CSV table of C-alpha atoms and ligand atoms in Angstrom, one decimal:
chain,number,residue,atom,x,y,z
V,160,MET,CA,-26.8,-19.8,-8.0
V,161,THR,CA,-29.8,-21.1,-6.0
V,162,ALA,CA,-28.9,-19.7,-2.6
V,163,THR,CA,-30.3,-16.5,-1.1
V,164,LEU,CA,-27.5,-14.1,-0.5
V,165,ILE,CA,-27.3,-12.9,3.1
V,166,ASP,CA,-26.2,-9.3,2.7
V,167,GLY,CA,-24.0,-8.4,5.7
V,168,LYS,CA,-23.4,-4.9,4.4
V,169,GLN,CA,-27.1,-4.1,4.5
V,170,VAL,CA,-27.6,-5.7,7.9
V,171,ALA,CA,-24.6,-4.0,9.4
V,172,ALA,CA,-25.7,-0.6,8.0
V,173,ALA,CA,-29.1,-1.1,9.6
V,174,LEU,CA,-27.5,-2.0,12.9
V,175,ARG,CA,-25.2,1.0,12.9
V,176,GLU,CA,-28.2,3.2,12.2
V,177,SER,CA,-30.1,1.6,15.0
V,178,VAL,CA,-27.2,2.2,17.4
V,179,ALA,CA,-27.0,5.8,16.2
V,180,VAL,CA,-30.7,6.4,16.9
V,181,ARG,CA,-30.5,4.8,20.4
V,182,THR,CA,-27.3,6.7,21.2
V,183,ALA,CA,-29.0,10.0,20.1
V,184,GLY,CA,-31.7,9.4,22.7
V,185,LEU,CA,-29.2,9.2,25.6
V,186,PRO,CA,-28.3,12.2,27.8
V,187,TYR,CA,-24.6,11.5,27.3
V,188,ARG,CA,-22.3,10.1,24.6
V,189,PRO,CA,-21.1,6.6,25.1
V,190,GLY,CA,-17.3,6.5,25.1
V,191,LEU,CA,-15.1,4.0,23.4
V,192,ALA,CA,-11.3,3.8,23.9
V,193,VAL,CA,-9.3,1.8,21.4
V,194,VAL,CA,-5.7,1.0,22.3
V,195,LEU,CA,-3.2,0.3,19.6
V,196,VAL,CA,0.3,-0.7,20.5
V,197,GLY,CA,2.8,-0.5,17.6
V,198,GLU,CA,2.3,0.1,13.9
V,199,ASP,CA,1.0,-3.1,12.4
V,200,PRO,CA,-0.5,-1.8,9.1
V,201,ALA,CA,-3.6,-4.1,9.2
V,202,SER,CA,-4.3,-3.1,12.8
V,203,SER,CA,-4.0,0.6,12.0
V,204,VAL,CA,-6.6,0.2,9.2
V,205,TYR,CA,-9.0,-1.7,11.6
V,206,VAL,CA,-8.6,0.9,14.3
V,207,ARG,CA,-9.2,3.8,11.9
V,208,ASN,CA,-12.4,2.1,10.7
V,209,LYS,CA,-13.6,1.4,14.2
V,210,ASP,CA,-13.0,5.0,15.2
V,211,ARG,CA,-14.8,6.4,12.2
V,212,ALA,CA,-17.8,4.1,12.5
V,213,ALA,CA,-18.1,4.8,16.2
V,214,ASN,CA,-18.1,8.5,15.8
V,215,ALA,CA,-20.6,8.3,13.0
V,216,ALA,CA,-22.9,6.4,15.4
V,217,GLY,CA,-22.7,9.1,18.1
V,218,ILE,CA,-20.1,7.3,20.2
V,219,ALA,CA,-17.2,9.4,21.5
V,220,ALA,CA,-14.3,7.2,20.2
V,221,ARG,CA,-10.7,7.9,20.8
V,222,THR,CA,-7.6,5.9,19.8
V,223,LEU,CA,-4.6,5.7,22.1
V,224,ARG,CA,-1.6,5.0,19.9
V,225,LEU,CA,1.3,3.6,22.0
V,226,PRO,CA,4.8,2.9,20.6
V,227,ALA,CA,5.8,-0.7,19.8
V,228,GLU,CA,8.3,-0.6,22.7
V,229,THR,CA,5.6,0.1,25.3
V,230,THR,CA,6.2,-2.1,28.3
V,231,GLU,CA,3.5,-4.4,29.7
V,232,ALA,CA,3.5,-2.5,32.9
V,233,ALA,CA,2.9,0.8,31.1
V,234,LEU,CA,0.1,-0.8,29.0
V,235,LEU,CA,-1.5,-2.2,32.2
V,236,ALA,CA,-1.3,1.3,33.8
V,237,THR,CA,-3.1,2.7,30.7
V,238,ILE,CA,-5.8,0.1,31.1
V,239,ALA,CA,-6.2,0.9,34.8
V,240,ALA,CA,-6.7,4.6,33.9
V,241,LEU,CA,-9.3,3.8,31.3
V,242,ASN,CA,-11.1,1.5,33.8
V,243,ALA,CA,-11.3,4.4,36.2
V,244,ASP,CA,-12.4,7.0,33.5
V,245,ALA,CA,-16.1,7.6,33.9
V,246,GLU,CA,-16.4,8.8,30.3
V,247,VAL,CA,-15.1,5.5,29.0
V,248,ASP,CA,-17.7,2.8,28.6
V,249,GLY,CA,-15.9,0.4,26.3
V,250,ILE,CA,-12.2,-0.5,26.1
V,251,LEU,CA,-10.8,-2.4,23.2
V,252,VAL,CA,-7.1,-3.4,22.9
V,253,GLN,CA,-6.3,-4.2,19.3
V,254,LEU,CA,-4.7,-7.6,18.9
V,255,PRO,CA,-2.1,-8.9,18.2
V,256,LEU,CA,0.1,-7.2,20.7
V,257,PRO,CA,3.9,-7.1,20.4
V,258,ALA,CA,5.5,-10.3,21.5
V,259,HIS,CA,7.0,-8.9,24.8
V,260,ILE,CA,3.5,-8.2,26.1
V,261,ARG,CA,1.3,-11.0,27.5
V,262,SER,CA,-2.1,-10.6,25.8
V,263,ARG,CA,-3.8,-12.6,28.5
V,264,ALA,CA,-2.6,-10.3,31.3
V,265,VAL,CA,-3.8,-7.3,29.3
V,266,ILE,CA,-7.3,-8.8,28.6
V,267,GLU,CA,-7.7,-9.8,32.2
V,268,ALA,CA,-6.9,-6.2,33.3
V,269,ILE,CA,-9.8,-4.7,31.5
V,270,ASP,CA,-12.9,-4.1,33.6
V,271,PRO,CA,-15.3,-6.8,32.5
V,272,ASP,CA,-18.1,-4.3,32.3
V,273,LYS,CA,-16.1,-2.3,29.8
V,274,ASP,CA,-14.8,-5.3,27.8
V,275,VAL,CA,-16.6,-4.6,24.5
V,276,ASP,CA,-14.6,-7.4,22.8
V,277,GLY,CA,-16.1,-9.9,25.3
V,278,PHE,CA,-12.7,-11.6,25.7
V,279,HIS,CA,-12.3,-11.3,29.5
V,280,PRO,CA,-12.6,-14.6,31.2
V,281,ILE,CA,-15.6,-13.3,33.3
V,282,ASN,CA,-17.5,-12.5,30.0
V,283,VAL,CA,-16.4,-15.9,28.5
V,284,GLY,CA,-17.8,-17.6,31.6
V,285,ARG,CA,-21.0,-15.5,31.4
V,286,LEU,CA,-21.4,-16.5,27.8
V,287,TYR,CA,-21.3,-20.2,28.8
V,288,ASP,CA,-23.7,-19.8,31.7
V,289,GLY,CA,-26.1,-17.8,29.5
V,290,THR,CA,-25.9,-14.5,31.4
V,291,ALA,CA,-23.6,-12.6,28.9
V,292,ALA,CA,-24.1,-9.0,28.2
V,293,LEU,CA,-21.0,-8.5,26.2
V,294,VAL,CA,-20.6,-11.2,23.6
V,295,PRO,CA,-17.6,-11.2,21.2
V,296,CYS,CA,-18.4,-9.1,18.1
V,297,THR,CA,-17.9,-11.5,15.2
V,298,PRO,CA,-19.9,-14.4,16.8
V,299,LEU,CA,-22.6,-11.8,17.7
V,300,GLY,CA,-22.6,-10.7,14.1
V,301,VAL,CA,-23.0,-14.3,12.9
V,302,MET,CA,-26.1,-14.7,15.1
V,303,LYS,CA,-27.6,-11.4,13.9
V,304,LEU,CA,-27.1,-12.5,10.3
V,305,LEU,CA,-28.9,-15.8,11.0
V,306,ALA,CA,-31.7,-13.9,12.7
V,307,HIS,CA,-32.0,-11.5,9.9
V,308,ALA,CA,-32.2,-14.3,7.4
V,309,GLY,CA,-35.1,-15.8,9.4
V,310,VAL,CA,-33.2,-19.0,10.1
V,311,ALA,CA,-34.9,-21.2,12.7
V,312,LEU,CA,-32.2,-22.7,15.0
V,313,ARG,CA,-34.2,-24.8,17.5
V,314,GLY,CA,-33.6,-28.5,17.0
V,315,LYS,CA,-31.4,-27.9,13.9
V,316,ARG,CA,-28.0,-29.4,13.4
V,317,ALA,CA,-25.3,-26.8,13.3
V,318,VAL,CA,-21.7,-27.5,12.5
V,319,VAL,CA,-19.0,-24.9,13.4
V,320,LEU,CA,-15.7,-25.3,11.6
V,321,GLY,CA,-13.0,-23.9,13.9
V,322,ARG,CA,-12.6,-23.8,17.7
V,323,SER,CA,-10.8,-20.5,18.3
V,324,ALA,CA,-11.6,-18.5,21.4
V,325,ILE,CA,-12.6,-15.5,19.3
V,326,VAL,CA,-14.9,-17.1,16.7
V,327,GLY,CA,-15.5,-20.9,16.8
V,328,LYS,CA,-16.1,-21.5,20.5
V,329,PRO,CA,-18.3,-18.5,21.2
V,330,VAL,CA,-20.3,-19.2,18.0
V,331,ALA,CA,-20.9,-22.8,19.2
V,332,ALA,CA,-22.0,-21.5,22.6
V,333,LEU,CA,-24.4,-19.1,21.1
V,334,LEU,CA,-25.9,-21.7,18.7
V,335,THR,CA,-26.3,-24.1,21.7
V,336,ALA,CA,-28.0,-21.4,23.7
V,337,ALA,CA,-30.4,-20.9,20.7
V,338,ASP,CA,-31.3,-24.6,20.9
V,339,ALA,CA,-29.4,-25.9,17.9
V,340,THR,CA,-27.5,-29.2,18.2
V,341,VAL,CA,-23.9,-28.2,17.7
V,342,THR,CA,-20.9,-30.0,16.4
V,343,VAL,CA,-17.5,-28.3,16.6
V,344,ALA,CA,-15.0,-29.5,14.0
V,345,HIS,CA,-11.3,-28.6,13.8
V,346,SER,CA,-8.0,-29.6,12.3
V,347,ARG,CA,-8.1,-33.0,14.0
V,348,THR,CA,-11.6,-33.9,12.9
V,349,ALA,CA,-11.5,-37.2,11.1
V,350,ASP,CA,-13.9,-36.5,8.2
V,351,LEU,CA,-14.6,-32.9,7.9
V,352,ALA,CA,-16.7,-33.2,4.7
V,353,ALA,CA,-19.0,-35.8,6.3
V,354,GLU,CA,-19.5,-33.6,9.4
V,355,CYS,CA,-20.3,-30.6,7.1
V,356,ARG,CA,-22.8,-32.6,5.1
V,357,ARG,CA,-24.9,-33.2,8.2
V,358,ALA,CA,-25.3,-29.5,8.8
V,359,ASP,CA,-28.5,-27.6,8.5
V,360,ILE,CA,-26.4,-24.5,9.4
V,361,LEU,CA,-22.7,-24.5,8.7
V,362,VAL,CA,-20.4,-21.8,10.1
V,363,ALA,CA,-16.9,-21.8,8.7
V,364,ALA,CA,-14.2,-20.1,10.7
V,365,VAL,CA,-10.9,-21.8,9.8
V,366,GLY,CA,-8.9,-19.3,7.9
V,367,ARG,CA,-8.2,-21.7,4.9
V,368,ALA,CA,-9.1,-20.3,1.5
V,369,GLU,CA,-12.1,-22.1,0.0
V,370,LEU,CA,-11.6,-25.3,2.1
V,371,VAL,CA,-15.3,-26.1,2.1
V,372,ARG,CA,-16.4,-27.4,-1.3
V,373,GLY,CA,-19.9,-27.5,-2.8
V,374,ASP,CA,-20.2,-31.2,-2.3
V,375,TRP,CA,-19.7,-30.7,1.5
V,376,ILE,CA,-22.9,-28.9,1.8
V,377,ALA,CA,-26.4,-30.4,2.2
V,378,PRO,CA,-29.0,-29.1,-0.2
V,379,GLY,CA,-30.7,-26.1,1.3
V,380,ALA,CA,-28.3,-25.6,4.2
V,381,VAL,CA,-27.5,-22.1,5.5
V,382,VAL,CA,-23.8,-21.3,5.1
V,383,ILE,CA,-22.1,-18.5,7.1
V,384,ASP,CA,-18.5,-17.9,6.0
V,385,VAL,CA,-16.4,-16.1,8.6
V,386,GLY,CA,-13.1,-16.7,6.8
V,387,ILE,CA,-11.1,-13.8,5.3
V,388,ASN,CA,-8.3,-15.1,3.2
V,389,ARG,CA,-6.1,-13.6,0.5
V,390,LEU,CA,-6.0,-15.7,-2.7
V,391,GLY,CA,-3.8,-13.9,-5.2
V,392,ASP,CA,-5.3,-10.4,-5.5
V,393,ARG,CA,-8.8,-11.5,-4.2
V,394,LEU,CA,-10.3,-11.8,-0.8
V,395,VAL,CA,-12.1,-15.2,-0.4
V,396,GLY,CA,-13.8,-17.0,2.4
V,397,ASP,CA,-13.3,-20.5,3.9
V,398,VAL,CA,-16.1,-21.7,1.5
V,399,ALA,CA,-15.8,-22.1,-2.3
V,400,PHE,CA,-18.6,-19.6,-2.9
V,401,ASP,CA,-19.8,-20.4,-6.4
V,402,GLU,CA,-19.9,-24.2,-5.7
V,403,ALA,CA,-21.6,-23.7,-2.4
V,404,ALA,CA,-24.2,-21.1,-3.6
V,405,ALA,CA,-25.4,-23.7,-6.2
V,406,VAL,CA,-26.4,-26.1,-3.4
V,407,ALA,CA,-27.1,-24.0,-0.2
V,408,GLY,CA,-30.4,-22.4,0.7
V,409,ALA,CA,-28.7,-19.2,1.9
V,410,ILE,CA,-25.1,-18.0,2.1
V,411,THR,CA,-23.0,-15.0,3.1
V,412,PRO,CA,-20.5,-13.6,0.6
V,413,VAL,CA,-16.9,-12.7,1.3
V,414,PRO,CA,-16.4,-9.8,1.4
V,415,GLY,CA,-19.7,-8.2,2.4
V,416,GLY,CA,-21.0,-11.0,4.8
V,417,VAL,CA,-19.8,-11.4,8.3
V,418,GLY,CA,-17.0,-8.8,8.0
V,419,PRO,CA,-19.1,-5.7,8.2
V,420,MET,CA,-21.0,-7.1,11.1
V,421,THR,CA,-18.0,-7.1,13.4
V,422,ILE,CA,-17.7,-3.3,13.7
V,423,ALA,CA,-21.4,-2.8,13.9
V,424,CYS,CA,-21.6,-5.3,16.8
V,425,LEU,CA,-18.7,-3.5,18.5
V,426,LEU,CA,-20.8,-0.3,18.4
V,427,GLU,CA,-23.8,-2.1,19.8
V,428,ASN,CA,-21.6,-3.6,22.6
V,429,THR,CA,-20.3,-0.1,23.4
V,430,LEU,CA,-23.9,1.2,23.7
V,431,THR,CA,-24.9,-1.9,25.8
V,432,ALA,CA,-21.9,-1.3,28.1
V,433,ALA,CA,-22.8,2.4,28.4
V,434,VAL,CA,-26.4,1.8,29.2
V,435,ALA,CA,-25.5,-0.9,31.8
V,436,ARG,CA,-23.1,1.5,33.6
V,437,ARG,CA,-24.9,4.8,33.2
V,438,GLY,CA,-28.6,3.9,32.6
K,122,NAP,P1,-7.7,-19.4,14.2
K,122,NAP,O1,-7.5,-18.8,15.6
K,122,NAP,O2,-6.5,-19.6,13.3
K,122,NAP,O3,-8.5,-20.7,14.3
K,122,NAP,C1,-8.7,-21.5,13.2
K,122,NAP,C2,-9.5,-22.8,13.6
K,122,NAP,O4,-9.7,-23.5,12.4
K,122,NAP,C3,-8.8,-23.7,14.6
K,122,NAP,O5,-9.7,-24.2,15.5
K,122,NAP,C4,-8.2,-24.8,13.7
K,122,NAP,O6,-8.1,-26.0,14.3
K,122,NAP,C5,-9.2,-24.8,12.6
K,122,NAP,N1,-8.5,-25.3,11.3
K,122,NAP,C6,-7.5,-24.8,10.7
K,122,NAP,N2,-7.2,-25.4,9.6
K,122,NAP,C7,-8.1,-26.4,9.5
K,122,NAP,C8,-8.4,-27.4,8.5
K,122,NAP,N3,-7.6,-27.6,7.5
K,122,NAP,N4,-9.4,-28.2,8.8
K,122,NAP,C9,-10.2,-28.1,9.9
K,122,NAP,N5,-10.0,-27.1,10.8
K,122,NAP,C10,-9.0,-26.3,10.6
K,122,NAP,O7,-8.6,-18.4,13.3
K,122,NAP,P2,-9.8,-17.5,13.8
K,122,NAP,O8,-9.3,-16.3,14.5
K,122,NAP,O9,-10.9,-18.2,14.4
K,122,NAP,O10,-10.3,-17.0,12.4
K,122,NAP,C11,-10.8,-17.8,11.4
K,122,NAP,C12,-11.1,-17.1,10.1
K,122,NAP,O11,-12.0,-16.1,10.3
K,122,NAP,C13,-9.9,-16.4,9.5
K,122,NAP,O12,-9.9,-16.4,8.1
K,122,NAP,C14,-10.0,-15.0,10.0
K,122,NAP,O13,-9.4,-14.0,9.2
K,122,NAP,C15,-11.5,-14.8,10.0
K,122,NAP,N6,-12.0,-13.8,10.9
K,122,NAP,C16,-12.9,-12.9,10.4
K,122,NAP,C17,-13.5,-12.0,11.2
K,122,NAP,C18,-14.5,-11.1,10.7
K,122,NAP,O14,-14.7,-9.9,11.1
K,122,NAP,N7,-15.2,-11.4,9.6
K,122,NAP,C19,-13.2,-11.9,12.6
K,122,NAP,C20,-12.3,-12.9,13.1
K,122,NAP,C21,-11.7,-13.8,12.2
K,122,NAP,P3,-7.2,-26.4,15.6
K,122,NAP,O15,-7.9,-25.8,16.8
K,122,NAP,O16,-7.2,-27.9,15.6
K,122,NAP,O17,-5.9,-25.8,15.3
């Protein structure tokens, strides 16, 4: 392996500590409300982890567990109550929602100033016009890892694999704002390998186990692997790690790369939202 390992666990731990220190200096406890509808096992684990990490950082987190048969109207009423609750600075609705509820209607009902996931169209718009305060957590985590690794972005070619609203598109917007020259590739891209080979910085967010091979990577490139895929009994990224690490200049592992950053950035967004509302 020639690449430097970008240790997301370490960067995330430092960020969580920094949030805890800043939170301790406030005359109030920032509040985070996590809403979970139904009993999706993966979502339950995520929500428990968010709750625990938030409380450890001095954030008053609570989880509202609603039954799977909750109506859209009832969920919207819950959101309205949280919007009006002065103790709540951040609202996160765990996705996916049951099929009978329109996720879009729910996301749009959240007060944009409390939208710590950064998914509300107002925050999406602000991200693109460069005035965002609340940026989606995983893309924010990607940018923090690049900063931690000392990666210069200005004038560099960045290739983002994937164009989802929660990862690919916001990562591309953030890299553009940081003066990289950005290409967004996706399932209809003609020659994915050729696009990747042009990248100084490659961010993979496709959800296909080890799609990106070592010979897709330019020598010395920085590789950020957002993918989390189950391969047999292992968790792997979208990048074939061993092959890529033999060519890249720096690379994130899976697990232990981008993954831990997501919750740490959620905590920071909650603090940001609290300070913006309450000073
Ligand atoms: P998504 O909504 O399924 O989007 C996947 C994107 O990849 C789409 O734009 C799709 O193209 C593209 N794609 C799929 N197969 C492709 C292929 N064979 N070649 C080229 N492009 C392809 O997924 P997502 O929510 O962005 O998540 C991506 C990955 O990141 C998943 O593994 C997910 O588990 C992981 N993830 C991790 C975190 C974290 O905390 N670390 C957070 C969120 C997601 P089209 O648009 O053309 O369909």
